[in-house]
């Protein structure tokens, strides 16, 4: 490690020292509510509506902290003014966010969460998610499998998950392999962001605000294109520019179209060259603008699930479906949707000028199953007042949870032993999961090798992030790694390794953890502090055995089978 790397490492450890000092030593503050939307890349939807509801003061006087990247701060300032939001502070520092989170009694997100955050006992964590799913996610998407632990940890931290339909509940929990083990409450409740579509007066109010009572209003909202680590911003901008120009020439003076790209696509459109097409008005929540629409135009975005409940027309403009499916698949074909689908601009314009002529009743019944106009009030009453204002479910898990680890799967013996073990025991007695580290070279370069040949009744719960020690933890860790002397296995290090496990799995309990990769000392030490039922299969006498103790070690495969059978 060069000097620059050592300096960076030390700087990071110092930051960690501050963050985890709050984790260990600060009391929870009942009046702190921490929220983030779309990993800080937006402030919208369910999270916005919850902040709006809390700003009424009906649930107490809270200090609301919002994490958002710097380019979102001006947007939040406008929202505060236009909606009278009671936001105490907007944070754009990841590290500052973690410090606040470790003191907050309440935490809300609609996606993932800050990567250094570890949930503390007594915190109330709510994940609203951010839309009904049609695109393959989690284990179902080959591009996401390696890193799906990032979302899994956020879901596992959650005391409450909110689902507006049984479809979304089953789809999300299954795609992230938590359908048998999610430990919190499942709220079967409408999405706060969707209530506006059941409020006809709100639609009229915003039309008057923008002097649009006499206009036919169209909204165009395409989804995010590409992958999070392979964005196709410029291509989407070029496509949108091309067909918006054609549409603009076809609209009348009594028609107007508002266009908005997905927040993850950062390229801007120059709207000044259009006569009838405008950018979304700034300073207002997206769905307040969408709710003015006589017709929604979208592609593969979850917005069509939400907008459908107002029973106005939706058009699917799937001009790039074949290309889009190269990155992602769908859980069901677009042909199952009740909406008209078009692939060319002339066909789109024809549909825009045609009345709604389809029946979406069964679609709304399925995907808008629990939607209601006052959903946000029921959610806040449940979370902040402790009342059962929402219909809810819990998952009854009667099986022991078992976690298996085989390193980066480059060791053929470790993987074959893992598979042989699963096939040799009565696996139906357990909830069996495989863990791995997505940052390891072989996993990054050959991710499918992790998933090939694994029995179907086994789930995956990978780690998301590597070790994040404080300065003192790093010094003691380095000392331990030099000699693997048990006297260097201090209480501080045991606490550090336990925290590293909780950073991924929260309070999820495993009755058994079996490590088939004795050469990976870090993971063995993490597991040693995570579970009384930890066992290390080691044929060769690895260094880490001296630290964890021989009682944790099984020296041959048959002995491991005997233990379970």
Coordinates of C-alpha atoms in Angstrom, one line a residue:
X1 CA 0.0 0.0 0.0
X2 CA 1.5 3.3 -1.1
X3 CA 1.6 6.5 1.0
X4 CA -1.5 8.0 -0.6
X5 CA -3.5 4.8 0.0
X6 CA -2.4 4.7 3.6
X7 CA -3.3 8.4 4.1
X8 CA -6.8 7.8 2.6
X9 CA -7.2 4.7 4.8
X10 CA -6.3 6.7 7.9
X11 CA -8.6 9.5 6.9
X12 CA -11.5 7.1 6.4
X13 CA -10.8 5.4 9.8
X14 CA -10.9 8.8 11.5
X15 CA -14.3 9.5 9.9
X16 CA -15.5 6.1 11.0
X17 CA -14.4 6.9 14.6
X18 CA -16.8 9.9 14.6
X19 CA -19.7 8.0 13.1
X20 CA -19.4 4.9 15.3
X21 CA -18.8 7.0 18.4
X22 CA -22.4 8.2 17.9
X23 CA -23.5 4.6 17.3
X24 CA -22.1 3.3 20.6
X25 CA -22.4 6.3 22.9
X26 CA -25.3 8.6 21.8
X27 CA -28.8 8.1 23.1
X28 CA -31.7 8.0 20.7
X29 CA -33.5 11.3 20.4
X30 CA -37.3 10.9 20.1
X31 CA -37.8 14.1 18.2
X32 CA -35.4 13.3 15.3
X33 CA -36.9 12.0 12.0
X34 CA -34.4 11.1 9.3
X35 CA -35.6 10.7 5.7
X36 CA -34.0 10.1 2.3
X37 CA -35.5 9.6 -1.1
X38 CA -34.0 7.6 -4.0
X39 CA -30.6 7.4 -2.2
X40 CA -30.5 11.2 -1.9
X41 CA -30.9 11.7 -5.6
X42 CA -34.4 13.2 -5.2
X43 CA -36.9 14.4 -2.7
X44 CA -40.3 13.2 -3.9
X45 CA -43.1 10.6 -3.7
X46 CA -43.9 8.7 -0.5
X47 CA -41.0 10.4 1.4
X48 CA -42.2 13.9 0.5
X49 CA -45.8 13.1 1.5
X50 CA -44.7 11.8 4.8
X51 CA -42.7 14.9 5.5
X52 CA -45.7 17.0 4.4
X53 CA -48.0 15.2 6.8
X54 CA -45.5 15.5 9.7
X55 CA -45.2 19.2 9.0
X56 CA -48.8 19.6 10.2
X57 CA -47.7 19.1 13.8
X58 CA -50.4 16.5 14.4
X59 CA -47.9 13.8 15.5
X60 CA -45.6 16.0 17.6
X61 CA -42.8 18.5 17.1
X62 CA -40.1 16.7 15.2
X63 CA -36.7 17.8 13.8
X64 CA -36.8 16.4 10.3
X65 CA -33.4 15.8 8.7
X66 CA -33.3 15.1 4.9
X67 CA -30.3 13.6 3.2
X68 CA -30.0 14.8 -0.4
X69 CA -27.1 15.3 -2.8
X70 CA -26.1 19.0 -3.4
X71 CA -28.0 19.4 -6.6
X72 CA -31.3 18.5 -4.9
X73 CA -31.0 21.2 -2.1
X74 CA -32.5 24.0 -4.2
X75 CA -35.5 21.8 -5.1
X76 CA -36.1 21.1 -1.4
X77 CA -35.8 24.8 -0.6
X78 CA -38.6 25.5 -3.1
X79 CA -40.7 22.6 -1.7
X80 CA -40.3 24.1 1.8
X81 CA -41.7 27.4 0.7
X82 CA -44.5 26.1 -1.5
X83 CA -45.7 23.4 0.9
X84 CA -44.7 24.9 4.2
X85 CA -42.6 21.9 5.1
X86 CA -41.1 21.8 8.6
X87 CA -37.6 20.5 7.6
X88 CA -34.9 21.1 10.3
X89 CA -31.8 20.5 8.1
X90 CA -30.9 19.2 4.7
X91 CA -27.7 17.1 4.8
X92 CA -25.5 16.5 1.8
X93 CA -22.7 14.7 3.6
X94 CA -22.8 11.0 3.8
X95 CA -20.9 11.0 7.1
X96 CA -23.0 13.7 8.7
X97 CA -26.1 11.7 7.6
X98 CA -24.8 8.6 9.4
X99 CA -24.1 10.6 12.6
X100 CA -27.7 11.8 12.6
X101 CA -29.1 8.4 11.7
X102 CA -27.4 6.9 14.7
X103 CA -29.3 9.3 17.0
X104 CA -32.7 9.3 15.2
X105 CA -35.6 7.5 16.6
X106 CA -37.4 7.4 13.2
X107 CA -35.8 6.6 9.8
X108 CA -37.7 6.6 6.5
X109 CA -36.4 5.6 3.1
X110 CA -37.9 4.5 -0.2
X111 CA -34.9 2.5 -1.5
X112 CA -31.5 1.8 0.1
X113 CA -29.8 3.6 3.0
X114 CA -26.4 5.1 3.9
X115 CA -23.7 2.4 3.7
X116 CA -22.1 3.0 7.1
X117 CA -25.3 3.1 9.0
X118 CA -26.0 0.2 11.5
X119 CA -29.5 0.0 12.9
X120 CA -29.7 0.5 16.7
X121 CA -32.1 -1.2 19.1
X122 CA -35.1 1.0 19.6
X123 CA -35.0 2.7 16.3
X124 CA -38.1 2.6 14.1
X125 CA -37.2 2.1 10.4
X126 CA -39.7 2.4 7.6
X127 CA -39.2 1.5 4.0
X128 CA -42.0 2.7 1.7
X129 CA -40.3 1.5 -1.5
X130 CA -40.8 3.7 -4.6
X131 CA -43.2 2.0 -6.9
X132 CA -44.9 -1.2 -8.2
X133 CA -42.5 -3.5 -10.0
X134 CA -42.7 -4.6 -13.6
X135 CA -38.9 -4.7 -14.3
X136 CA -36.9 -7.7 -13.0
X137 CA -35.1 -7.0 -9.7
X138 CA -32.8 -8.6 -7.2
X139 CA -32.2 -12.3 -7.8
X140 CA -34.4 -12.2 -10.9
X141 CA -32.1 -9.7 -12.7
X142 CA -28.7 -11.1 -13.6
X143 CA -27.1 -7.6 -13.5
X144 CA -28.3 -7.0 -9.9
X145 CA -27.7 -10.4 -8.2
X146 CA -24.1 -9.6 -7.2
X147 CA -25.0 -6.4 -5.4
X148 CA -28.6 -7.1 -4.2
X149 CA -27.4 -7.1 -0.6
X150 CA -27.5 -3.3 -0.8
X151 CA -31.3 -3.4 -1.0
X152 CA -31.6 -6.5 1.2
X153 CA -30.0 -4.8 4.2
X154 CA -32.4 -1.8 3.9
X155 CA -35.4 -4.2 3.8
X156 CA -34.0 -6.3 6.7
X157 CA -33.5 -3.1 8.8
X158 CA -37.2 -2.2 8.3
X159 CA -39.7 -2.4 11.1
X160 CA -42.4 -1.6 8.5
X161 CA -42.6 -2.2 4.8
X162 CA -45.5 -0.6 2.9
X163 CA -47.2 -2.2 0.0
X164 CA -50.3 -0.9 -1.9
X165 CA -51.1 -4.4 -3.2
X166 CA -50.5 -8.1 -2.6
X167 CA -48.8 -8.2 -6.0
X168 CA -46.0 -5.8 -4.9
X169 CA -45.7 -7.4 -1.5
X170 CA -45.1 -10.9 -3.0
X171 CA -42.9 -9.6 -5.9
X172 CA -40.5 -7.5 -3.8
X173 CA -40.1 -10.0 -1.0
X174 CA -39.5 -12.8 -3.4
X175 CA -37.1 -11.0 -5.7
X176 CA -34.9 -10.1 -2.7
X177 CA -35.4 -13.6 -1.2
X178 CA -36.9 -12.4 2.1
X179 CA -40.4 -14.0 1.8
X180 CA -39.7 -16.5 4.6
X181 CA -37.6 -14.4 7.0
X182 CA -38.5 -10.7 6.9
X183 CA -38.7 -9.9 10.6
X184 CA -40.9 -6.8 10.6
X185 CA -44.5 -5.7 10.0
X186 CA -45.9 -5.6 6.5
X187 CA -48.3 -2.7 6.1
X188 CA -51.0 -3.3 3.4
X189 CA -51.7 0.3 2.8
X190 CA -51.9 2.8 0.0
X191 CA -48.9 4.8 -1.2
X192 CA -48.9 8.3 0.3
X193 CA -47.7 9.6 -3.1
X194 CA -50.8 8.2 -4.9
X195 CA -53.5 9.7 -2.7
X196 CA -53.4 12.8 -4.9
X197 CA -54.9 10.8 -7.8
X198 CA -58.0 10.2 -5.8
X199 CA -58.4 14.0 -5.1
X200 CA -60.2 15.6 -7.9
X201 CA -60.2 19.0 -6.2
X202 CA -56.4 19.0 -6.1
X203 CA -56.3 18.5 -9.8
X204 CA -58.5 21.5 -10.4
X205 CA -56.5 23.6 -7.9
X206 CA -53.2 23.0 -9.8
X207 CA -54.8 23.7 -13.2
X208 CA -56.0 27.0 -11.9
X209 CA -52.6 27.7 -10.4
X210 CA -51.0 27.4 -13.9
X211 CA -53.9 28.9 -15.8
X212 CA -54.5 25.6 -17.6
X213 CA -58.3 25.0 -17.1
X214 CA -58.9 25.3 -20.8
X215 CA -56.0 23.1 -21.9
X216 CA -55.8 19.4 -22.7
X217 CA -52.8 18.3 -20.7
X218 CA -50.4 15.5 -21.5
X219 CA -47.6 14.2 -19.3
X220 CA -44.5 12.3 -20.6
X221 CA -42.5 10.4 -18.0
X222 CA -40.1 7.7 -19.2
X223 CA -38.3 5.4 -16.9
X224 CA -34.6 5.2 -16.1
X225 CA -32.7 3.7 -19.0
X226 CA -29.6 1.6 -18.7
X227 CA -28.1 0.3 -15.4
X228 CA -27.0 2.3 -12.3
X229 CA -23.4 1.7 -13.2
X230 CA -23.9 2.0 -17.0
X231 CA -26.2 5.0 -17.5
X232 CA -27.4 5.9 -21.0
X233 CA -28.2 9.5 -20.3
X234 CA -27.0 11.0 -23.6
X235 CA -28.7 8.4 -25.7
X236 CA -32.0 8.9 -23.9
X237 CA -31.7 12.7 -24.3
X238 CA -31.1 12.4 -28.0
X239 CA -34.1 10.0 -28.5
X240 CA -36.4 12.2 -26.4
X241 CA -35.2 15.4 -28.3
X242 CA -36.0 13.8 -31.6
X243 CA -39.5 12.7 -31.0
X244 CA -40.5 15.7 -28.8
X245 CA -39.7 17.8 -31.8
X246 CA -42.1 15.8 -33.9
X247 CA -44.8 15.9 -31.2
X248 CA -44.5 19.6 -30.7
X249 CA -45.2 20.3 -34.3
X250 CA -48.5 18.2 -34.0
X251 CA -50.0 19.8 -30.9
X252 CA -52.6 22.5 -31.1
X253 CA -52.5 25.8 -29.2
X254 CA -55.0 24.2 -26.7
X255 CA -52.8 21.3 -26.0
X256 CA -49.7 21.2 -23.8
X257 CA -47.2 18.4 -22.9
X258 CA -45.0 18.4 -19.8
X259 CA -42.0 16.1 -20.0
X260 CA -39.7 14.8 -17.2
X261 CA -36.9 12.4 -17.4
X262 CA -36.2 9.9 -14.5
X263 CA -34.1 11.5 -11.7
X264 CA -31.3 9.0 -12.3
X265 CA -30.9 10.2 -15.9
X266 CA -29.1 13.5 -15.5
X267 CA -29.0 14.9 -19.0
X268 CA -31.2 18.0 -19.5
X269 CA -33.6 18.8 -22.3
X270 CA -33.6 22.3 -23.8
X271 CA -37.3 23.1 -23.7
X272 CA -36.9 26.7 -25.0
X273 CA -37.1 25.5 -28.6
X274 CA -40.6 24.0 -28.2
X275 CA -43.9 25.8 -28.5
X276 CA -46.2 23.3 -26.8
X277 CA -43.9 21.3 -24.7
X278 CA -42.7 22.4 -21.3
X279 CA -40.5 21.2 -18.5
X280 CA -42.2 20.2 -15.3
X281 CA -42.9 23.3 -13.2
X282 CA -40.2 23.6 -10.5
X283 CA -41.1 23.7 -6.8
X284 CA -43.9 21.3 -6.9
X285 CA -44.1 17.6 -6.1
X286 CA -44.2 15.5 -9.3
X287 CA -47.5 13.9 -8.8
X288 CA -49.3 17.2 -8.2
X289 CA -48.3 18.0 -11.7
X290 CA -49.1 14.6 -13.1
X291 CA -52.5 14.8 -11.5
X292 CA -53.4 17.6 -13.9
X293 CA -53.0 15.3 -16.9
X294 CA -55.8 14.2 -19.2
X295 CA -53.4 11.6 -20.5
X296 CA -50.2 10.0 -19.3
X297 CA -47.5 8.9 -21.8
X298 CA -44.8 6.6 -20.4
X299 CA -42.9 3.4 -21.2
X300 CA -41.8 1.0 -18.5
X301 CA -42.1 3.3 -15.5
X302 CA -44.1 2.3 -12.4
X303 CA -46.0 5.6 -12.8
X304 CA -48.6 3.9 -14.9
X305 CA -49.6 1.7 -11.9
X306 CA -50.1 4.8 -9.9
X307 CA -51.8 7.0 -12.4
X308 CA -54.3 4.3 -13.3
X309 CA -56.3 4.8 -10.1
X310 CA -57.5 8.2 -11.4
X311 CA -59.0 6.3 -14.4
X312 CA -57.7 8.7 -17.0
X313 CA -56.0 7.5 -20.2
X314 CA -52.5 6.1 -20.3
X315 CA -50.4 5.4 -23.4
X316 CA -47.4 3.1 -23.4
X317 CA -44.7 4.5 -25.8
X318 CA -42.4 1.5 -26.0
X319 CA -40.3 2.5 -29.0
X320 CA -37.1 1.0 -27.6
X321 CA -38.5 -2.1 -25.9
X322 CA -36.2 -4.6 -27.6
X323 CA -33.1 -2.6 -26.6
X324 CA -34.4 -2.0 -23.1
X325 CA -34.9 -5.7 -22.5
X326 CA -31.2 -6.3 -23.1
X327 CA -30.6 -4.7 -19.7
X328 CA -33.7 -5.9 -17.9
X329 CA -36.6 -8.2 -18.4
X330 CA -40.2 -7.9 -17.2
X331 CA -42.2 -9.9 -14.8
X332 CA -45.1 -9.9 -17.3
X333 CA -45.3 -8.8 -20.9
X334 CA -46.5 -5.3 -21.8
X335 CA -49.3 -7.0 -23.7
X336 CA -50.9 -7.8 -20.4
X337 CA -51.5 -4.1 -19.7
X338 CA -54.9 -2.7 -20.6
X339 CA -53.3 0.5 -22.1
X340 CA -52.7 1.1 -25.8
X341 CA -49.1 0.6 -26.9
X342 CA -47.4 2.5 -29.7
X343 CA -43.8 2.5 -31.2
X344 CA -43.8 5.4 -33.5
X345 CA -44.5 9.1 -33.1
X346 CA -47.4 9.2 -35.7
X347 CA -49.2 6.4 -33.8
X348 CA -48.5 8.2 -30.5
X349 CA -50.1 11.4 -31.8
X350 CA -53.1 9.5 -33.1
X351 CA -53.6 7.9 -29.6
X352 CA -53.1 11.3 -27.9
X353 CA -56.0 12.6 -30.0
X354 CA -58.3 9.6 -29.3
X355 CA -60.5 9.0 -26.3
X356 CA -59.9 6.3 -23.7
X357 CA -61.4 3.1 -25.0
X358 CA -60.2 0.3 -22.7
X359 CA -61.4 -1.2 -19.3
X360 CA -58.8 -0.9 -16.5
X361 CA -61.0 -2.1 -13.7
X362 CA -59.3 -5.4 -13.0
X363 CA -55.9 -3.8 -13.4
X364 CA -56.7 -1.2 -10.7
X365 CA -58.2 -3.9 -8.4
X366 CA -55.0 -5.9 -8.6
X367 CA -52.3 -3.2 -8.5
X368 CA -54.1 -0.4 -6.6
X369 CA -55.7 -2.9 -4.1
X370 CA -55.2 -0.9 -0.9
X371 CA -55.0 2.7 -2.3
X372 CA -57.0 5.3 -0.3
X373 CA -57.0 9.0 -0.2
X374 CA -55.9 9.3 3.5
X375 CA -53.2 6.5 3.4
X376 CA -50.5 8.8 4.7
X377 CA -52.5 9.6 7.9
X378 CA -52.9 5.9 8.6
X379 CA -49.2 5.3 8.1
X380 CA -48.2 8.1 10.4
X381 CA -50.7 7.1 13.0
X382 CA -49.3 3.6 13.0
X383 CA -45.6 4.6 13.1
X384 CA -45.7 7.6 15.4
X385 CA -48.7 6.9 17.6
X386 CA -48.4 3.1 17.8
X387 CA -52.0 2.5 16.6
X388 CA -53.0 -0.3 14.2
X389 CA -54.5 2.1 11.7
X390 CA -53.2 0.0 8.7
X391 CA -54.0 -3.6 7.8
X392 CA -50.8 -5.6 8.5
X393 CA -49.2 -9.0 8.2
X394 CA -46.2 -10.7 9.7
X395 CA -44.2 -13.6 8.4
X396 CA -44.2 -16.6 10.8
X397 CA -40.7 -18.2 10.5
X398 CA -40.7 -21.7 12.1
X399 CA -37.5 -22.9 10.6
X400 CA -33.9 -22.2 11.8
X401 CA -32.0 -19.9 9.6
X402 CA -28.7 -21.1 8.2
X403 CA -26.0 -19.1 6.5
X404 CA -23.3 -20.7 4.3
X405 CA -20.1 -19.0 3.1
X406 CA -17.6 -20.2 0.4
X407 CA -15.4 -17.2 -0.1
X408 CA -15.3 -15.8 -3.7
X409 CA -16.2 -19.2 -5.2
X410 CA -12.8 -19.5 -6.9
X411 CA -12.0 -22.4 -4.6
X412 CA -13.6 -25.4 -6.3
X413 CA -13.4 -27.5 -3.1
X414 CA -15.2 -25.0 -1.0
X415 CA -18.1 -24.6 -3.5
X416 CA -18.4 -28.4 -4.1
X417 CA -18.4 -29.0 -0.3
X418 CA -21.1 -26.3 0.1
X419 CA -23.3 -27.9 -2.6
X420 CA -22.7 -31.4 -1.3
X421 CA -23.6 -30.3 2.2
X422 CA -26.9 -28.8 1.1
X423 CA -27.7 -32.0 -0.9
X424 CA -26.7 -34.3 2.0
X425 CA -28.8 -32.8 4.8
X426 CA -32.6 -32.5 5.1
X427 CA -32.5 -29.0 3.7
X428 CA -36.3 -28.5 4.1
X429 CA -35.7 -28.3 7.8
X430 CA -33.9 -24.9 7.4
X431 CA -34.0 -21.6 5.7
X432 CA -30.7 -21.9 3.9
X433 CA -28.9 -18.9 2.5
X434 CA -25.5 -18.4 0.9
X435 CA -23.4 -15.3 1.6
X436 CA -20.5 -13.9 -0.4
X437 CA -18.5 -10.7 -0.8
X438 CA -19.4 -8.8 -4.0
X439 CA -16.2 -6.8 -4.0
X440 CA -13.9 -9.9 -4.3
X441 CA -12.2 -10.1 -7.7
X442 CA -13.6 -13.5 -8.8
X443 CA -17.1 -12.5 -7.8
X444 CA -16.8 -9.3 -9.8
X445 CA -15.3 -10.9 -12.9
X446 CA -17.4 -14.1 -12.8
X447 CA -20.6 -13.4 -10.9
X448 CA -22.6 -16.2 -12.4
X449 CA -20.1 -18.7 -10.9
X450 CA -21.6 -17.8 -7.5
X451 CA -25.1 -18.9 -8.6
X452 CA -24.5 -21.8 -11.0
X453 CA -25.3 -25.3 -9.7
X454 CA -26.8 -24.1 -6.4
X455 CA -29.9 -26.0 -5.4
X456 CA -33.2 -24.1 -6.0
X457 CA -34.4 -24.1 -2.4
X458 CA -31.4 -22.0 -1.3
X459 CA -31.4 -18.2 -1.1
X460 CA -28.7 -15.6 -1.3
X461 CA -27.9 -12.9 1.3
X462 CA -24.6 -11.4 0.2
X463 CA -22.6 -8.8 2.1
X464 CA -22.6 -5.3 0.7
X465 CA -19.6 -3.5 2.1
X466 CA -16.1 -4.4 3.3
X467 CA -14.8 -3.7 6.9
X468 CA -15.1 -0.1 8.1
X469 CA -12.9 0.2 11.2
X470 CA -12.3 3.2 13.4
X471 CA -8.7 4.2 14.1
X472 CA -8.4 2.2 17.2
X473 CA -10.1 -0.8 15.7
X474 CA -7.7 -0.6 12.7
X475 CA -4.6 -0.6 14.9
X476 CA -5.8 -3.6 16.9
X477 CA -6.9 -5.4 13.7
X478 CA -3.5 -5.0 12.2
X479 CA -1.9 -6.4 15.3
X480 CA -4.2 -9.4 15.3
X481 CA -3.5 -10.1 11.6
X482 CA 0.3 -10.2 12.2
X483 CA 0.4 -13.2 14.5
X484 CA -3.2 -14.5 14.9
X485 CA -2.5 -14.6 18.6
X486 CA -5.7 -15.1 20.7
X487 CA -4.5 -12.5 23.3
X488 CA -4.8 -9.9 20.5
X489 CA -8.5 -10.8 20.0
X490 CA -9.7 -8.0 22.1
X491 CA -13.2 -7.1 23.2
X492 CA -12.9 -4.0 21.0
X493 CA -12.3 -6.2 17.9
X494 CA -15.1 -8.6 18.9
X495 CA -17.5 -5.6 19.0
X496 CA -16.1 -4.4 15.7
X497 CA -16.7 -7.7 14.0
X498 CA -20.2 -8.0 15.5
X499 CA -21.0 -4.5 14.2
X500 CA -19.8 -5.5 10.7
X501 CA -22.3 -8.4 10.7
X502 CA -25.1 -6.2 11.9
X503 CA -24.3 -3.6 9.2
X504 CA -25.6 -6.1 6.7
X505 CA -28.1 -8.3 8.5
X506 CA -29.5 -6.0 11.3
X507 CA -31.2 -8.1 14.0
X508 CA -31.8 -11.1 11.7
X509 CA -30.9 -14.2 13.7
X510 CA -29.0 -17.2 12.3
X511 CA -29.0 -20.4 14.3
X512 CA -26.2 -21.8 12.2
X513 CA -23.4 -20.2 10.2
X514 CA -21.0 -22.6 8.3
X515 CA -17.8 -21.2 6.7
X516 CA -16.3 -23.4 4.0
X517 CA -13.5 -21.0 3.3
X518 CA -11.0 -21.0 6.3
X519 CA -8.4 -18.8 4.4
X520 CA -10.8 -15.8 4.6
X521 CA -10.0 -14.7 8.1
X522 CA -12.1 -11.5 8.0
X523 CA -15.4 -13.4 7.4
X524 CA -14.5 -16.1 9.9
X525 CA -14.0 -13.5 12.6
X526 CA -17.3 -11.7 11.6
X527 CA -19.2 -15.0 11.8
X528 CA -17.5 -15.9 15.1
X529 CA -19.2 -12.8 16.7
X530 CA -22.5 -13.2 15.0
X531 CA -23.8 -16.6 16.0
X532 CA -23.3 -19.2 18.7
X533 CA -23.8 -21.9 16.1
X534 CA -20.8 -20.8 13.9
X535 CA -18.7 -23.7 12.5
X536 CA -15.6 -23.5 10.4
X537 CA -14.8 -26.4 8.1
X538 CA -11.0 -26.5 7.9
X539 CA -8.8 -29.4 6.7
X540 CA -5.5 -27.7 6.9
X541 CA -5.3 -25.8 10.2
X542 CA -5.7 -22.2 9.2
X543 CA -4.3 -19.2 11.2
X544 CA -7.8 -18.0 12.2
X545 CA -8.4 -21.3 14.1
X546 CA -6.0 -20.1 16.8
X547 CA -8.2 -17.1 17.4
X548 CA -11.7 -18.4 17.2
X549 CA -11.0 -21.6 19.2
X550 CA -10.9 -25.3 18.2
X551 CA -14.5 -25.8 19.4
X552 CA -15.6 -23.9 16.4
X553 CA -13.7 -26.0 14.0
X554 CA -14.8 -29.2 12.2
X555 CA -11.8 -30.9 10.5
X556 CA -13.6 -33.1 8.0
X557 CA -16.7 -33.0 5.9
X558 CA -18.2 -36.2 7.3
X559 CA -17.9 -34.7 10.8
X560 CA -20.0 -31.8 9.6
X561 CA -22.7 -34.0 8.2
X562 CA -22.7 -36.1 11.4
X563 CA -23.3 -32.9 13.4
X564 CA -26.5 -32.1 11.4
X565 CA -27.8 -35.5 10.7

